């Protein structure tokens, strides 16, 4: 997993860092590359303009071509298009932009909504077979992922609540 950058996330994190939580001793995760989170039911993946630029460079195509063919504008960034079968447009027998995948993907499954409670984490584990196996992520690493992904969580929530209205 690409190392999560620490980003300002606001109050929820100050609280998390200072108190005991169900993941005080860490949580195990190791992606099996099953693709379940990239295919199937529709989802929303948000990325910033900077992330889009990095992906375009990685793919060796102009940014405007990437934006026209694979992305949809949303607020100050983009959402990723889906193929007709519902999979992420960047998923072709695996993630074709894995080294430069957006922070939303790189921090999965350590998202705010999956870490609200041990129950939420267990529910996430029913959808992701990588949860509960692999290496142990420390509380500090987990909180760094929540920090990094929380602004995206807010964007995705906004997308859903507005129906994707720009
Ligand atoms: S569902 Fe979990 S194990 Fe499967 S590709 Fe996504 S992160 Fe990896």
mmCIF file of C-alpha atoms and ligand atoms in Angstrom:
data_model
loop_
_atom_site.group_PDB
_atom_site.id
_atom_site.type_symbol
_atom_site.label_atom_id
_atom_site.label_comp_id
_atom_site.label_asym_id
_atom_site.label_seq_id
_atom_site.Cartn_x
_atom_site.Cartn_y
_atom_site.Cartn_z
ATOM 1 C CA UNK A 1 0.000 0.000 0.000
ATOM 2 C CA UNK A 2 1.286 3.429 -0.919
ATOM 3 C CA UNK A 3 2.186 5.315 2.207
ATOM 4 C CA UNK A 4 -0.652 7.620 3.205
ATOM 5 C CA UNK A 5 0.236 11.265 3.418
ATOM 6 C CA UNK A 6 -0.914 13.043 6.508
ATOM 7 C CA UNK A 7 -3.494 15.614 5.617
ATOM 8 C CA UNK A 8 -5.513 17.970 7.720
ATOM 9 C CA UNK A 9 -8.726 16.290 8.671
ATOM 10 C CA UNK A 10 -10.106 18.345 11.538
ATOM 11 C CA UNK A 11 -11.558 17.440 14.864
ATOM 12 C CA UNK A 12 -12.441 13.750 14.519
ATOM 13 C CA UNK A 13 -8.765 12.863 14.462
ATOM 14 C CA UNK A 14 -7.649 14.835 17.474
ATOM 15 C CA UNK A 15 -10.238 12.799 19.341
ATOM 16 C CA UNK A 16 -9.129 9.490 17.834
ATOM 17 C CA UNK A 17 -5.470 10.054 18.627
ATOM 18 C CA UNK A 18 -6.110 10.862 22.244
ATOM 19 C CA UNK A 19 -8.361 8.007 23.211
ATOM 20 C CA UNK A 20 -8.432 4.266 23.391
ATOM 21 C CA UNK A 21 -10.061 2.618 20.431
ATOM 22 C CA UNK A 22 -10.785 -0.878 19.170
ATOM 23 C CA UNK A 23 -7.708 -0.733 16.943
ATOM 24 C CA UNK A 24 -5.256 0.343 19.650
ATOM 25 C CA UNK A 25 -3.200 -2.785 18.965
ATOM 26 C CA UNK A 26 -3.492 -2.434 15.220
ATOM 27 C CA UNK A 27 -5.474 -4.203 12.528
ATOM 28 C CA UNK A 28 -4.435 -6.763 9.952
ATOM 29 C CA UNK A 29 -4.845 -6.199 6.260
ATOM 30 C CA UNK A 30 -3.309 -7.687 3.141
ATOM 31 C CA UNK A 31 -4.906 -7.085 -0.247
ATOM 32 C CA UNK A 32 -5.512 -10.334 -2.116
ATOM 33 C CA UNK A 33 -6.077 -8.394 -5.368
ATOM 34 C CA UNK A 34 -9.480 -10.065 -5.693
ATOM 35 C CA UNK A 35 -10.842 -6.892 -7.303
ATOM 36 C CA UNK A 36 -14.091 -6.904 -5.325
ATOM 37 C CA UNK A 37 -13.671 -3.252 -4.352
ATOM 38 C CA UNK A 38 -12.996 -2.204 -7.964
ATOM 39 C CA UNK A 39 -15.803 -4.127 -9.670
ATOM 40 C CA UNK A 40 -19.450 -4.982 -9.177
ATOM 41 C CA UNK A 41 -21.776 -2.510 -7.523
ATOM 42 C CA UNK A 42 -21.410 1.124 -8.560
ATOM 43 C CA UNK A 43 -19.116 3.217 -6.415
ATOM 44 C CA UNK A 44 -17.663 6.698 -6.354
ATOM 45 C CA UNK A 45 -13.917 7.295 -6.567
ATOM 46 C CA UNK A 46 -12.860 10.912 -6.208
ATOM 47 C CA UNK A 47 -9.457 12.254 -7.158
ATOM 48 C CA UNK A 48 -7.824 15.652 -7.175
ATOM 49 C CA UNK A 49 -6.386 17.430 -10.210
ATOM 50 C CA UNK A 50 -2.901 16.703 -8.907
ATOM 51 C CA UNK A 51 -3.676 12.983 -8.676
ATOM 52 C CA UNK A 52 -5.125 13.064 -12.201
ATOM 53 C CA UNK A 53 -1.901 14.668 -13.448
ATOM 54 C CA UNK A 54 0.185 11.941 -11.820
ATOM 55 C CA UNK A 55 -2.000 9.216 -13.362
ATOM 56 C CA UNK A 56 -1.743 10.802 -16.826
ATOM 57 C CA UNK A 57 2.063 10.910 -16.546
ATOM 58 C CA UNK A 58 2.104 7.318 -15.329
ATOM 59 C CA UNK A 59 0.000 6.204 -18.311
ATOM 60 C CA UNK A 60 2.008 8.361 -20.705
ATOM 61 C CA UNK A 61 -1.029 10.223 -22.039
ATOM 62 C CA UNK A 62 -1.932 13.936 -22.014
ATOM 63 C CA UNK A 63 -3.969 15.028 -19.000
ATOM 64 C CA UNK A 64 -6.799 16.306 -21.207
ATOM 65 C CA UNK A 65 -7.114 12.891 -22.871
ATOM 66 C CA UNK A 66 -7.276 11.178 -19.480
ATOM 67 C CA UNK A 67 -9.909 13.653 -18.316
ATOM 68 C CA UNK A 68 -12.023 13.291 -21.452
ATOM 69 C CA UNK A 69 -11.945 9.510 -21.599
ATOM 70 C CA UNK A 70 -11.720 8.267 -18.056
ATOM 71 C CA UNK A 71 -12.852 10.970 -15.666
ATOM 72 C CA UNK A 72 -15.853 13.156 -14.916
ATOM 73 C CA UNK A 73 -15.405 16.633 -13.461
ATOM 74 C CA UNK A 74 -16.710 17.042 -9.934
ATOM 75 C CA UNK A 75 -16.164 20.210 -7.881
ATOM 76 C CA UNK A 76 -12.408 20.927 -7.790
ATOM 77 C CA UNK A 77 -11.439 17.447 -8.967
ATOM 78 C CA UNK A 78 -12.856 14.412 -10.732
ATOM 79 C CA UNK A 79 -14.628 11.139 -10.265
ATOM 80 C CA UNK A 80 -13.493 8.017 -12.081
ATOM 81 C CA UNK A 81 -15.762 6.653 -14.779
ATOM 82 C CA UNK A 82 -17.037 3.120 -14.652
ATOM 83 C CA UNK A 83 -17.169 0.620 -17.499
ATOM 84 C CA UNK A 84 -20.570 -0.700 -18.581
ATOM 85 C CA UNK A 85 -20.236 -3.726 -16.318
ATOM 86 C CA UNK A 86 -19.717 -1.442 -13.345
ATOM 87 C CA UNK A 87 -16.002 -1.986 -12.838
ATOM 88 C CA UNK A 88 -13.625 0.918 -12.373
ATOM 89 C CA UNK A 89 -12.414 2.110 -15.781
ATOM 90 C CA UNK A 90 -8.827 1.547 -14.572
ATOM 91 C CA UNK A 91 -9.476 -2.108 -13.724
ATOM 92 C CA UNK A 92 -8.333 -4.580 -16.386
ATOM 93 C CA UNK A 93 -7.507 -7.891 -14.705
ATOM 94 C CA UNK A 94 -6.047 -5.745 -11.939
ATOM 95 C CA UNK A 95 -5.543 -2.071 -11.321
ATOM 96 C CA UNK A 96 -3.585 -0.581 -14.235
ATOM 97 C CA UNK A 97 -2.645 2.534 -12.257
ATOM 98 C CA UNK A 98 -1.798 0.756 -9.003
ATOM 99 C CA UNK A 99 1.453 2.651 -8.250
ATOM 100 C CA UNK A 100 -0.378 5.958 -8.781
ATOM 101 C CA UNK A 101 -3.862 5.010 -7.630
ATOM 102 C CA UNK A 102 -5.816 7.790 -5.901
ATOM 103 C CA UNK A 103 -5.510 8.279 -2.153
ATOM 104 C CA UNK A 104 -9.059 6.955 -1.744
ATOM 105 C CA UNK A 105 -7.934 3.574 -3.096
ATOM 106 C CA UNK A 106 -4.501 3.639 -1.453
ATOM 107 C CA UNK A 107 -5.950 4.119 2.016
ATOM 108 C CA UNK A 108 -8.676 1.456 1.709
ATOM 109 C CA UNK A 109 -9.892 -0.157 3.947
ATOM 110 C CA UNK A 110 -8.697 2.283 6.621
ATOM 111 C CA UNK A 111 -11.469 4.777 5.984
ATOM 112 C CA UNK A 112 -13.349 6.773 8.584
ATOM 113 C CA UNK A 113 -16.611 4.985 7.822
ATOM 114 C CA UNK A 114 -15.025 1.547 8.273
ATOM 115 C CA UNK A 115 -13.393 2.507 11.563
ATOM 116 C CA UNK A 116 -16.327 4.043 13.359
ATOM 117 C CA UNK A 117 -16.712 0.840 15.366
ATOM 118 C CA UNK A 118 -15.467 -2.728 15.466
ATOM 119 C CA UNK A 119 -18.836 -3.670 13.978
ATOM 120 C CA UNK A 120 -18.258 -1.385 10.977
ATOM 121 C CA UNK A 121 -14.811 -2.960 10.546
ATOM 122 C CA UNK A 122 -16.294 -6.458 10.665
ATOM 123 C CA UNK A 123 -18.899 -5.453 8.093
ATOM 124 C CA UNK A 124 -16.141 -4.131 5.818
ATOM 125 C CA UNK A 125 -14.441 -7.502 6.271
ATOM 126 C CA UNK A 126 -17.444 -9.235 4.766
ATOM 127 C CA UNK A 127 -16.870 -7.317 1.537
ATOM 128 C CA UNK A 128 -13.063 -7.376 1.565
ATOM 129 C CA UNK A 129 -11.233 -10.696 2.047
ATOM 130 C CA UNK A 130 -7.983 -8.836 2.720
ATOM 131 C CA UNK A 131 -9.265 -7.657 6.096
ATOM 132 C CA UNK A 132 -7.972 -9.850 8.909
ATOM 133 C CA UNK A 133 -4.980 -11.202 6.977
ATOM 134 C CA UNK A 134 -1.634 -9.831 5.861
ATOM 135 C CA UNK A 135 0.453 -7.506 7.941
ATOM 136 C CA UNK A 136 -0.424 -5.689 11.120
ATOM 137 C CA UNK A 137 -1.024 -1.968 10.634
ATOM 138 C CA UNK A 138 -0.340 0.086 13.749
ATOM 139 C CA UNK A 139 -2.828 2.521 15.246
ATOM 140 C CA UNK A 140 -0.610 5.374 14.024
ATOM 141 C CA UNK A 141 -0.623 4.042 10.448
ATOM 142 C CA UNK A 142 -4.375 3.550 10.565
ATOM 143 C CA UNK A 143 -4.984 7.080 11.832
ATOM 144 C CA UNK A 144 -2.645 8.443 9.122
ATOM 145 C CA UNK A 145 -4.853 6.709 6.523
ATOM 146 C CA UNK A 146 -8.016 8.129 8.097
ATOM 147 C CA UNK A 147 -6.428 11.602 8.059
ATOM 148 C CA UNK A 148 -5.460 11.248 4.415
ATOM 149 C CA UNK A 149 -8.770 9.845 3.214
ATOM 150 C CA UNK A 150 -11.188 11.944 5.260
ATOM 151 C CA UNK A 151 -11.313 14.908 2.823
ATOM 152 C CA UNK A 152 -12.154 12.380 0.088
ATOM 153 C CA UNK A 153 -14.848 10.850 2.289
ATOM 154 C CA UNK A 154 -16.440 14.306 2.512
ATOM 155 C CA UNK A 155 -16.257 14.754 -1.281
ATOM 156 C CA UNK A 156 -17.820 11.363 -1.921
ATOM 157 C CA UNK A 157 -20.572 12.096 0.608
ATOM 158 C CA UNK A 158 -21.202 15.400 -1.181
ATOM 159 C CA UNK A 159 -21.293 13.620 -4.537
ATOM 160 C CA UNK A 160 -23.839 11.121 -3.253
ATOM 161 C CA UNK A 161 -26.009 13.707 -1.514
ATOM 162 C CA UNK A 162 -26.098 15.995 -4.570
ATOM 163 C CA UNK A 163 -26.422 13.227 -7.132
ATOM 164 C CA UNK A 164 -23.079 14.242 -8.607
ATOM 165 C CA UNK A 165 -24.164 17.791 -9.328
ATOM 166 C CA UNK A 166 -21.086 19.832 -10.235
HETATM 167 S S1 LIG B 1 -11.779 -6.152 -1.841
HETATM 168 FE FE1 LIG B 1 -10.036 -6.095 -0.402
HETATM 169 S S2 LIG B 1 -8.751 -7.851 -0.973
HETATM 170 FE FE2 LIG B 1 -10.151 -7.480 -2.708
HETATM 171 S S3 LIG B 1 -8.972 -6.073 -4.094
HETATM 172 FE FE3 LIG B 1 -10.210 -4.769 -2.738
HETATM 173 S S4 LIG B 1 -8.812 -4.286 -1.019
HETATM 174 FE FE4 LIG B 1 -7.943 -6.074 -2.086
#
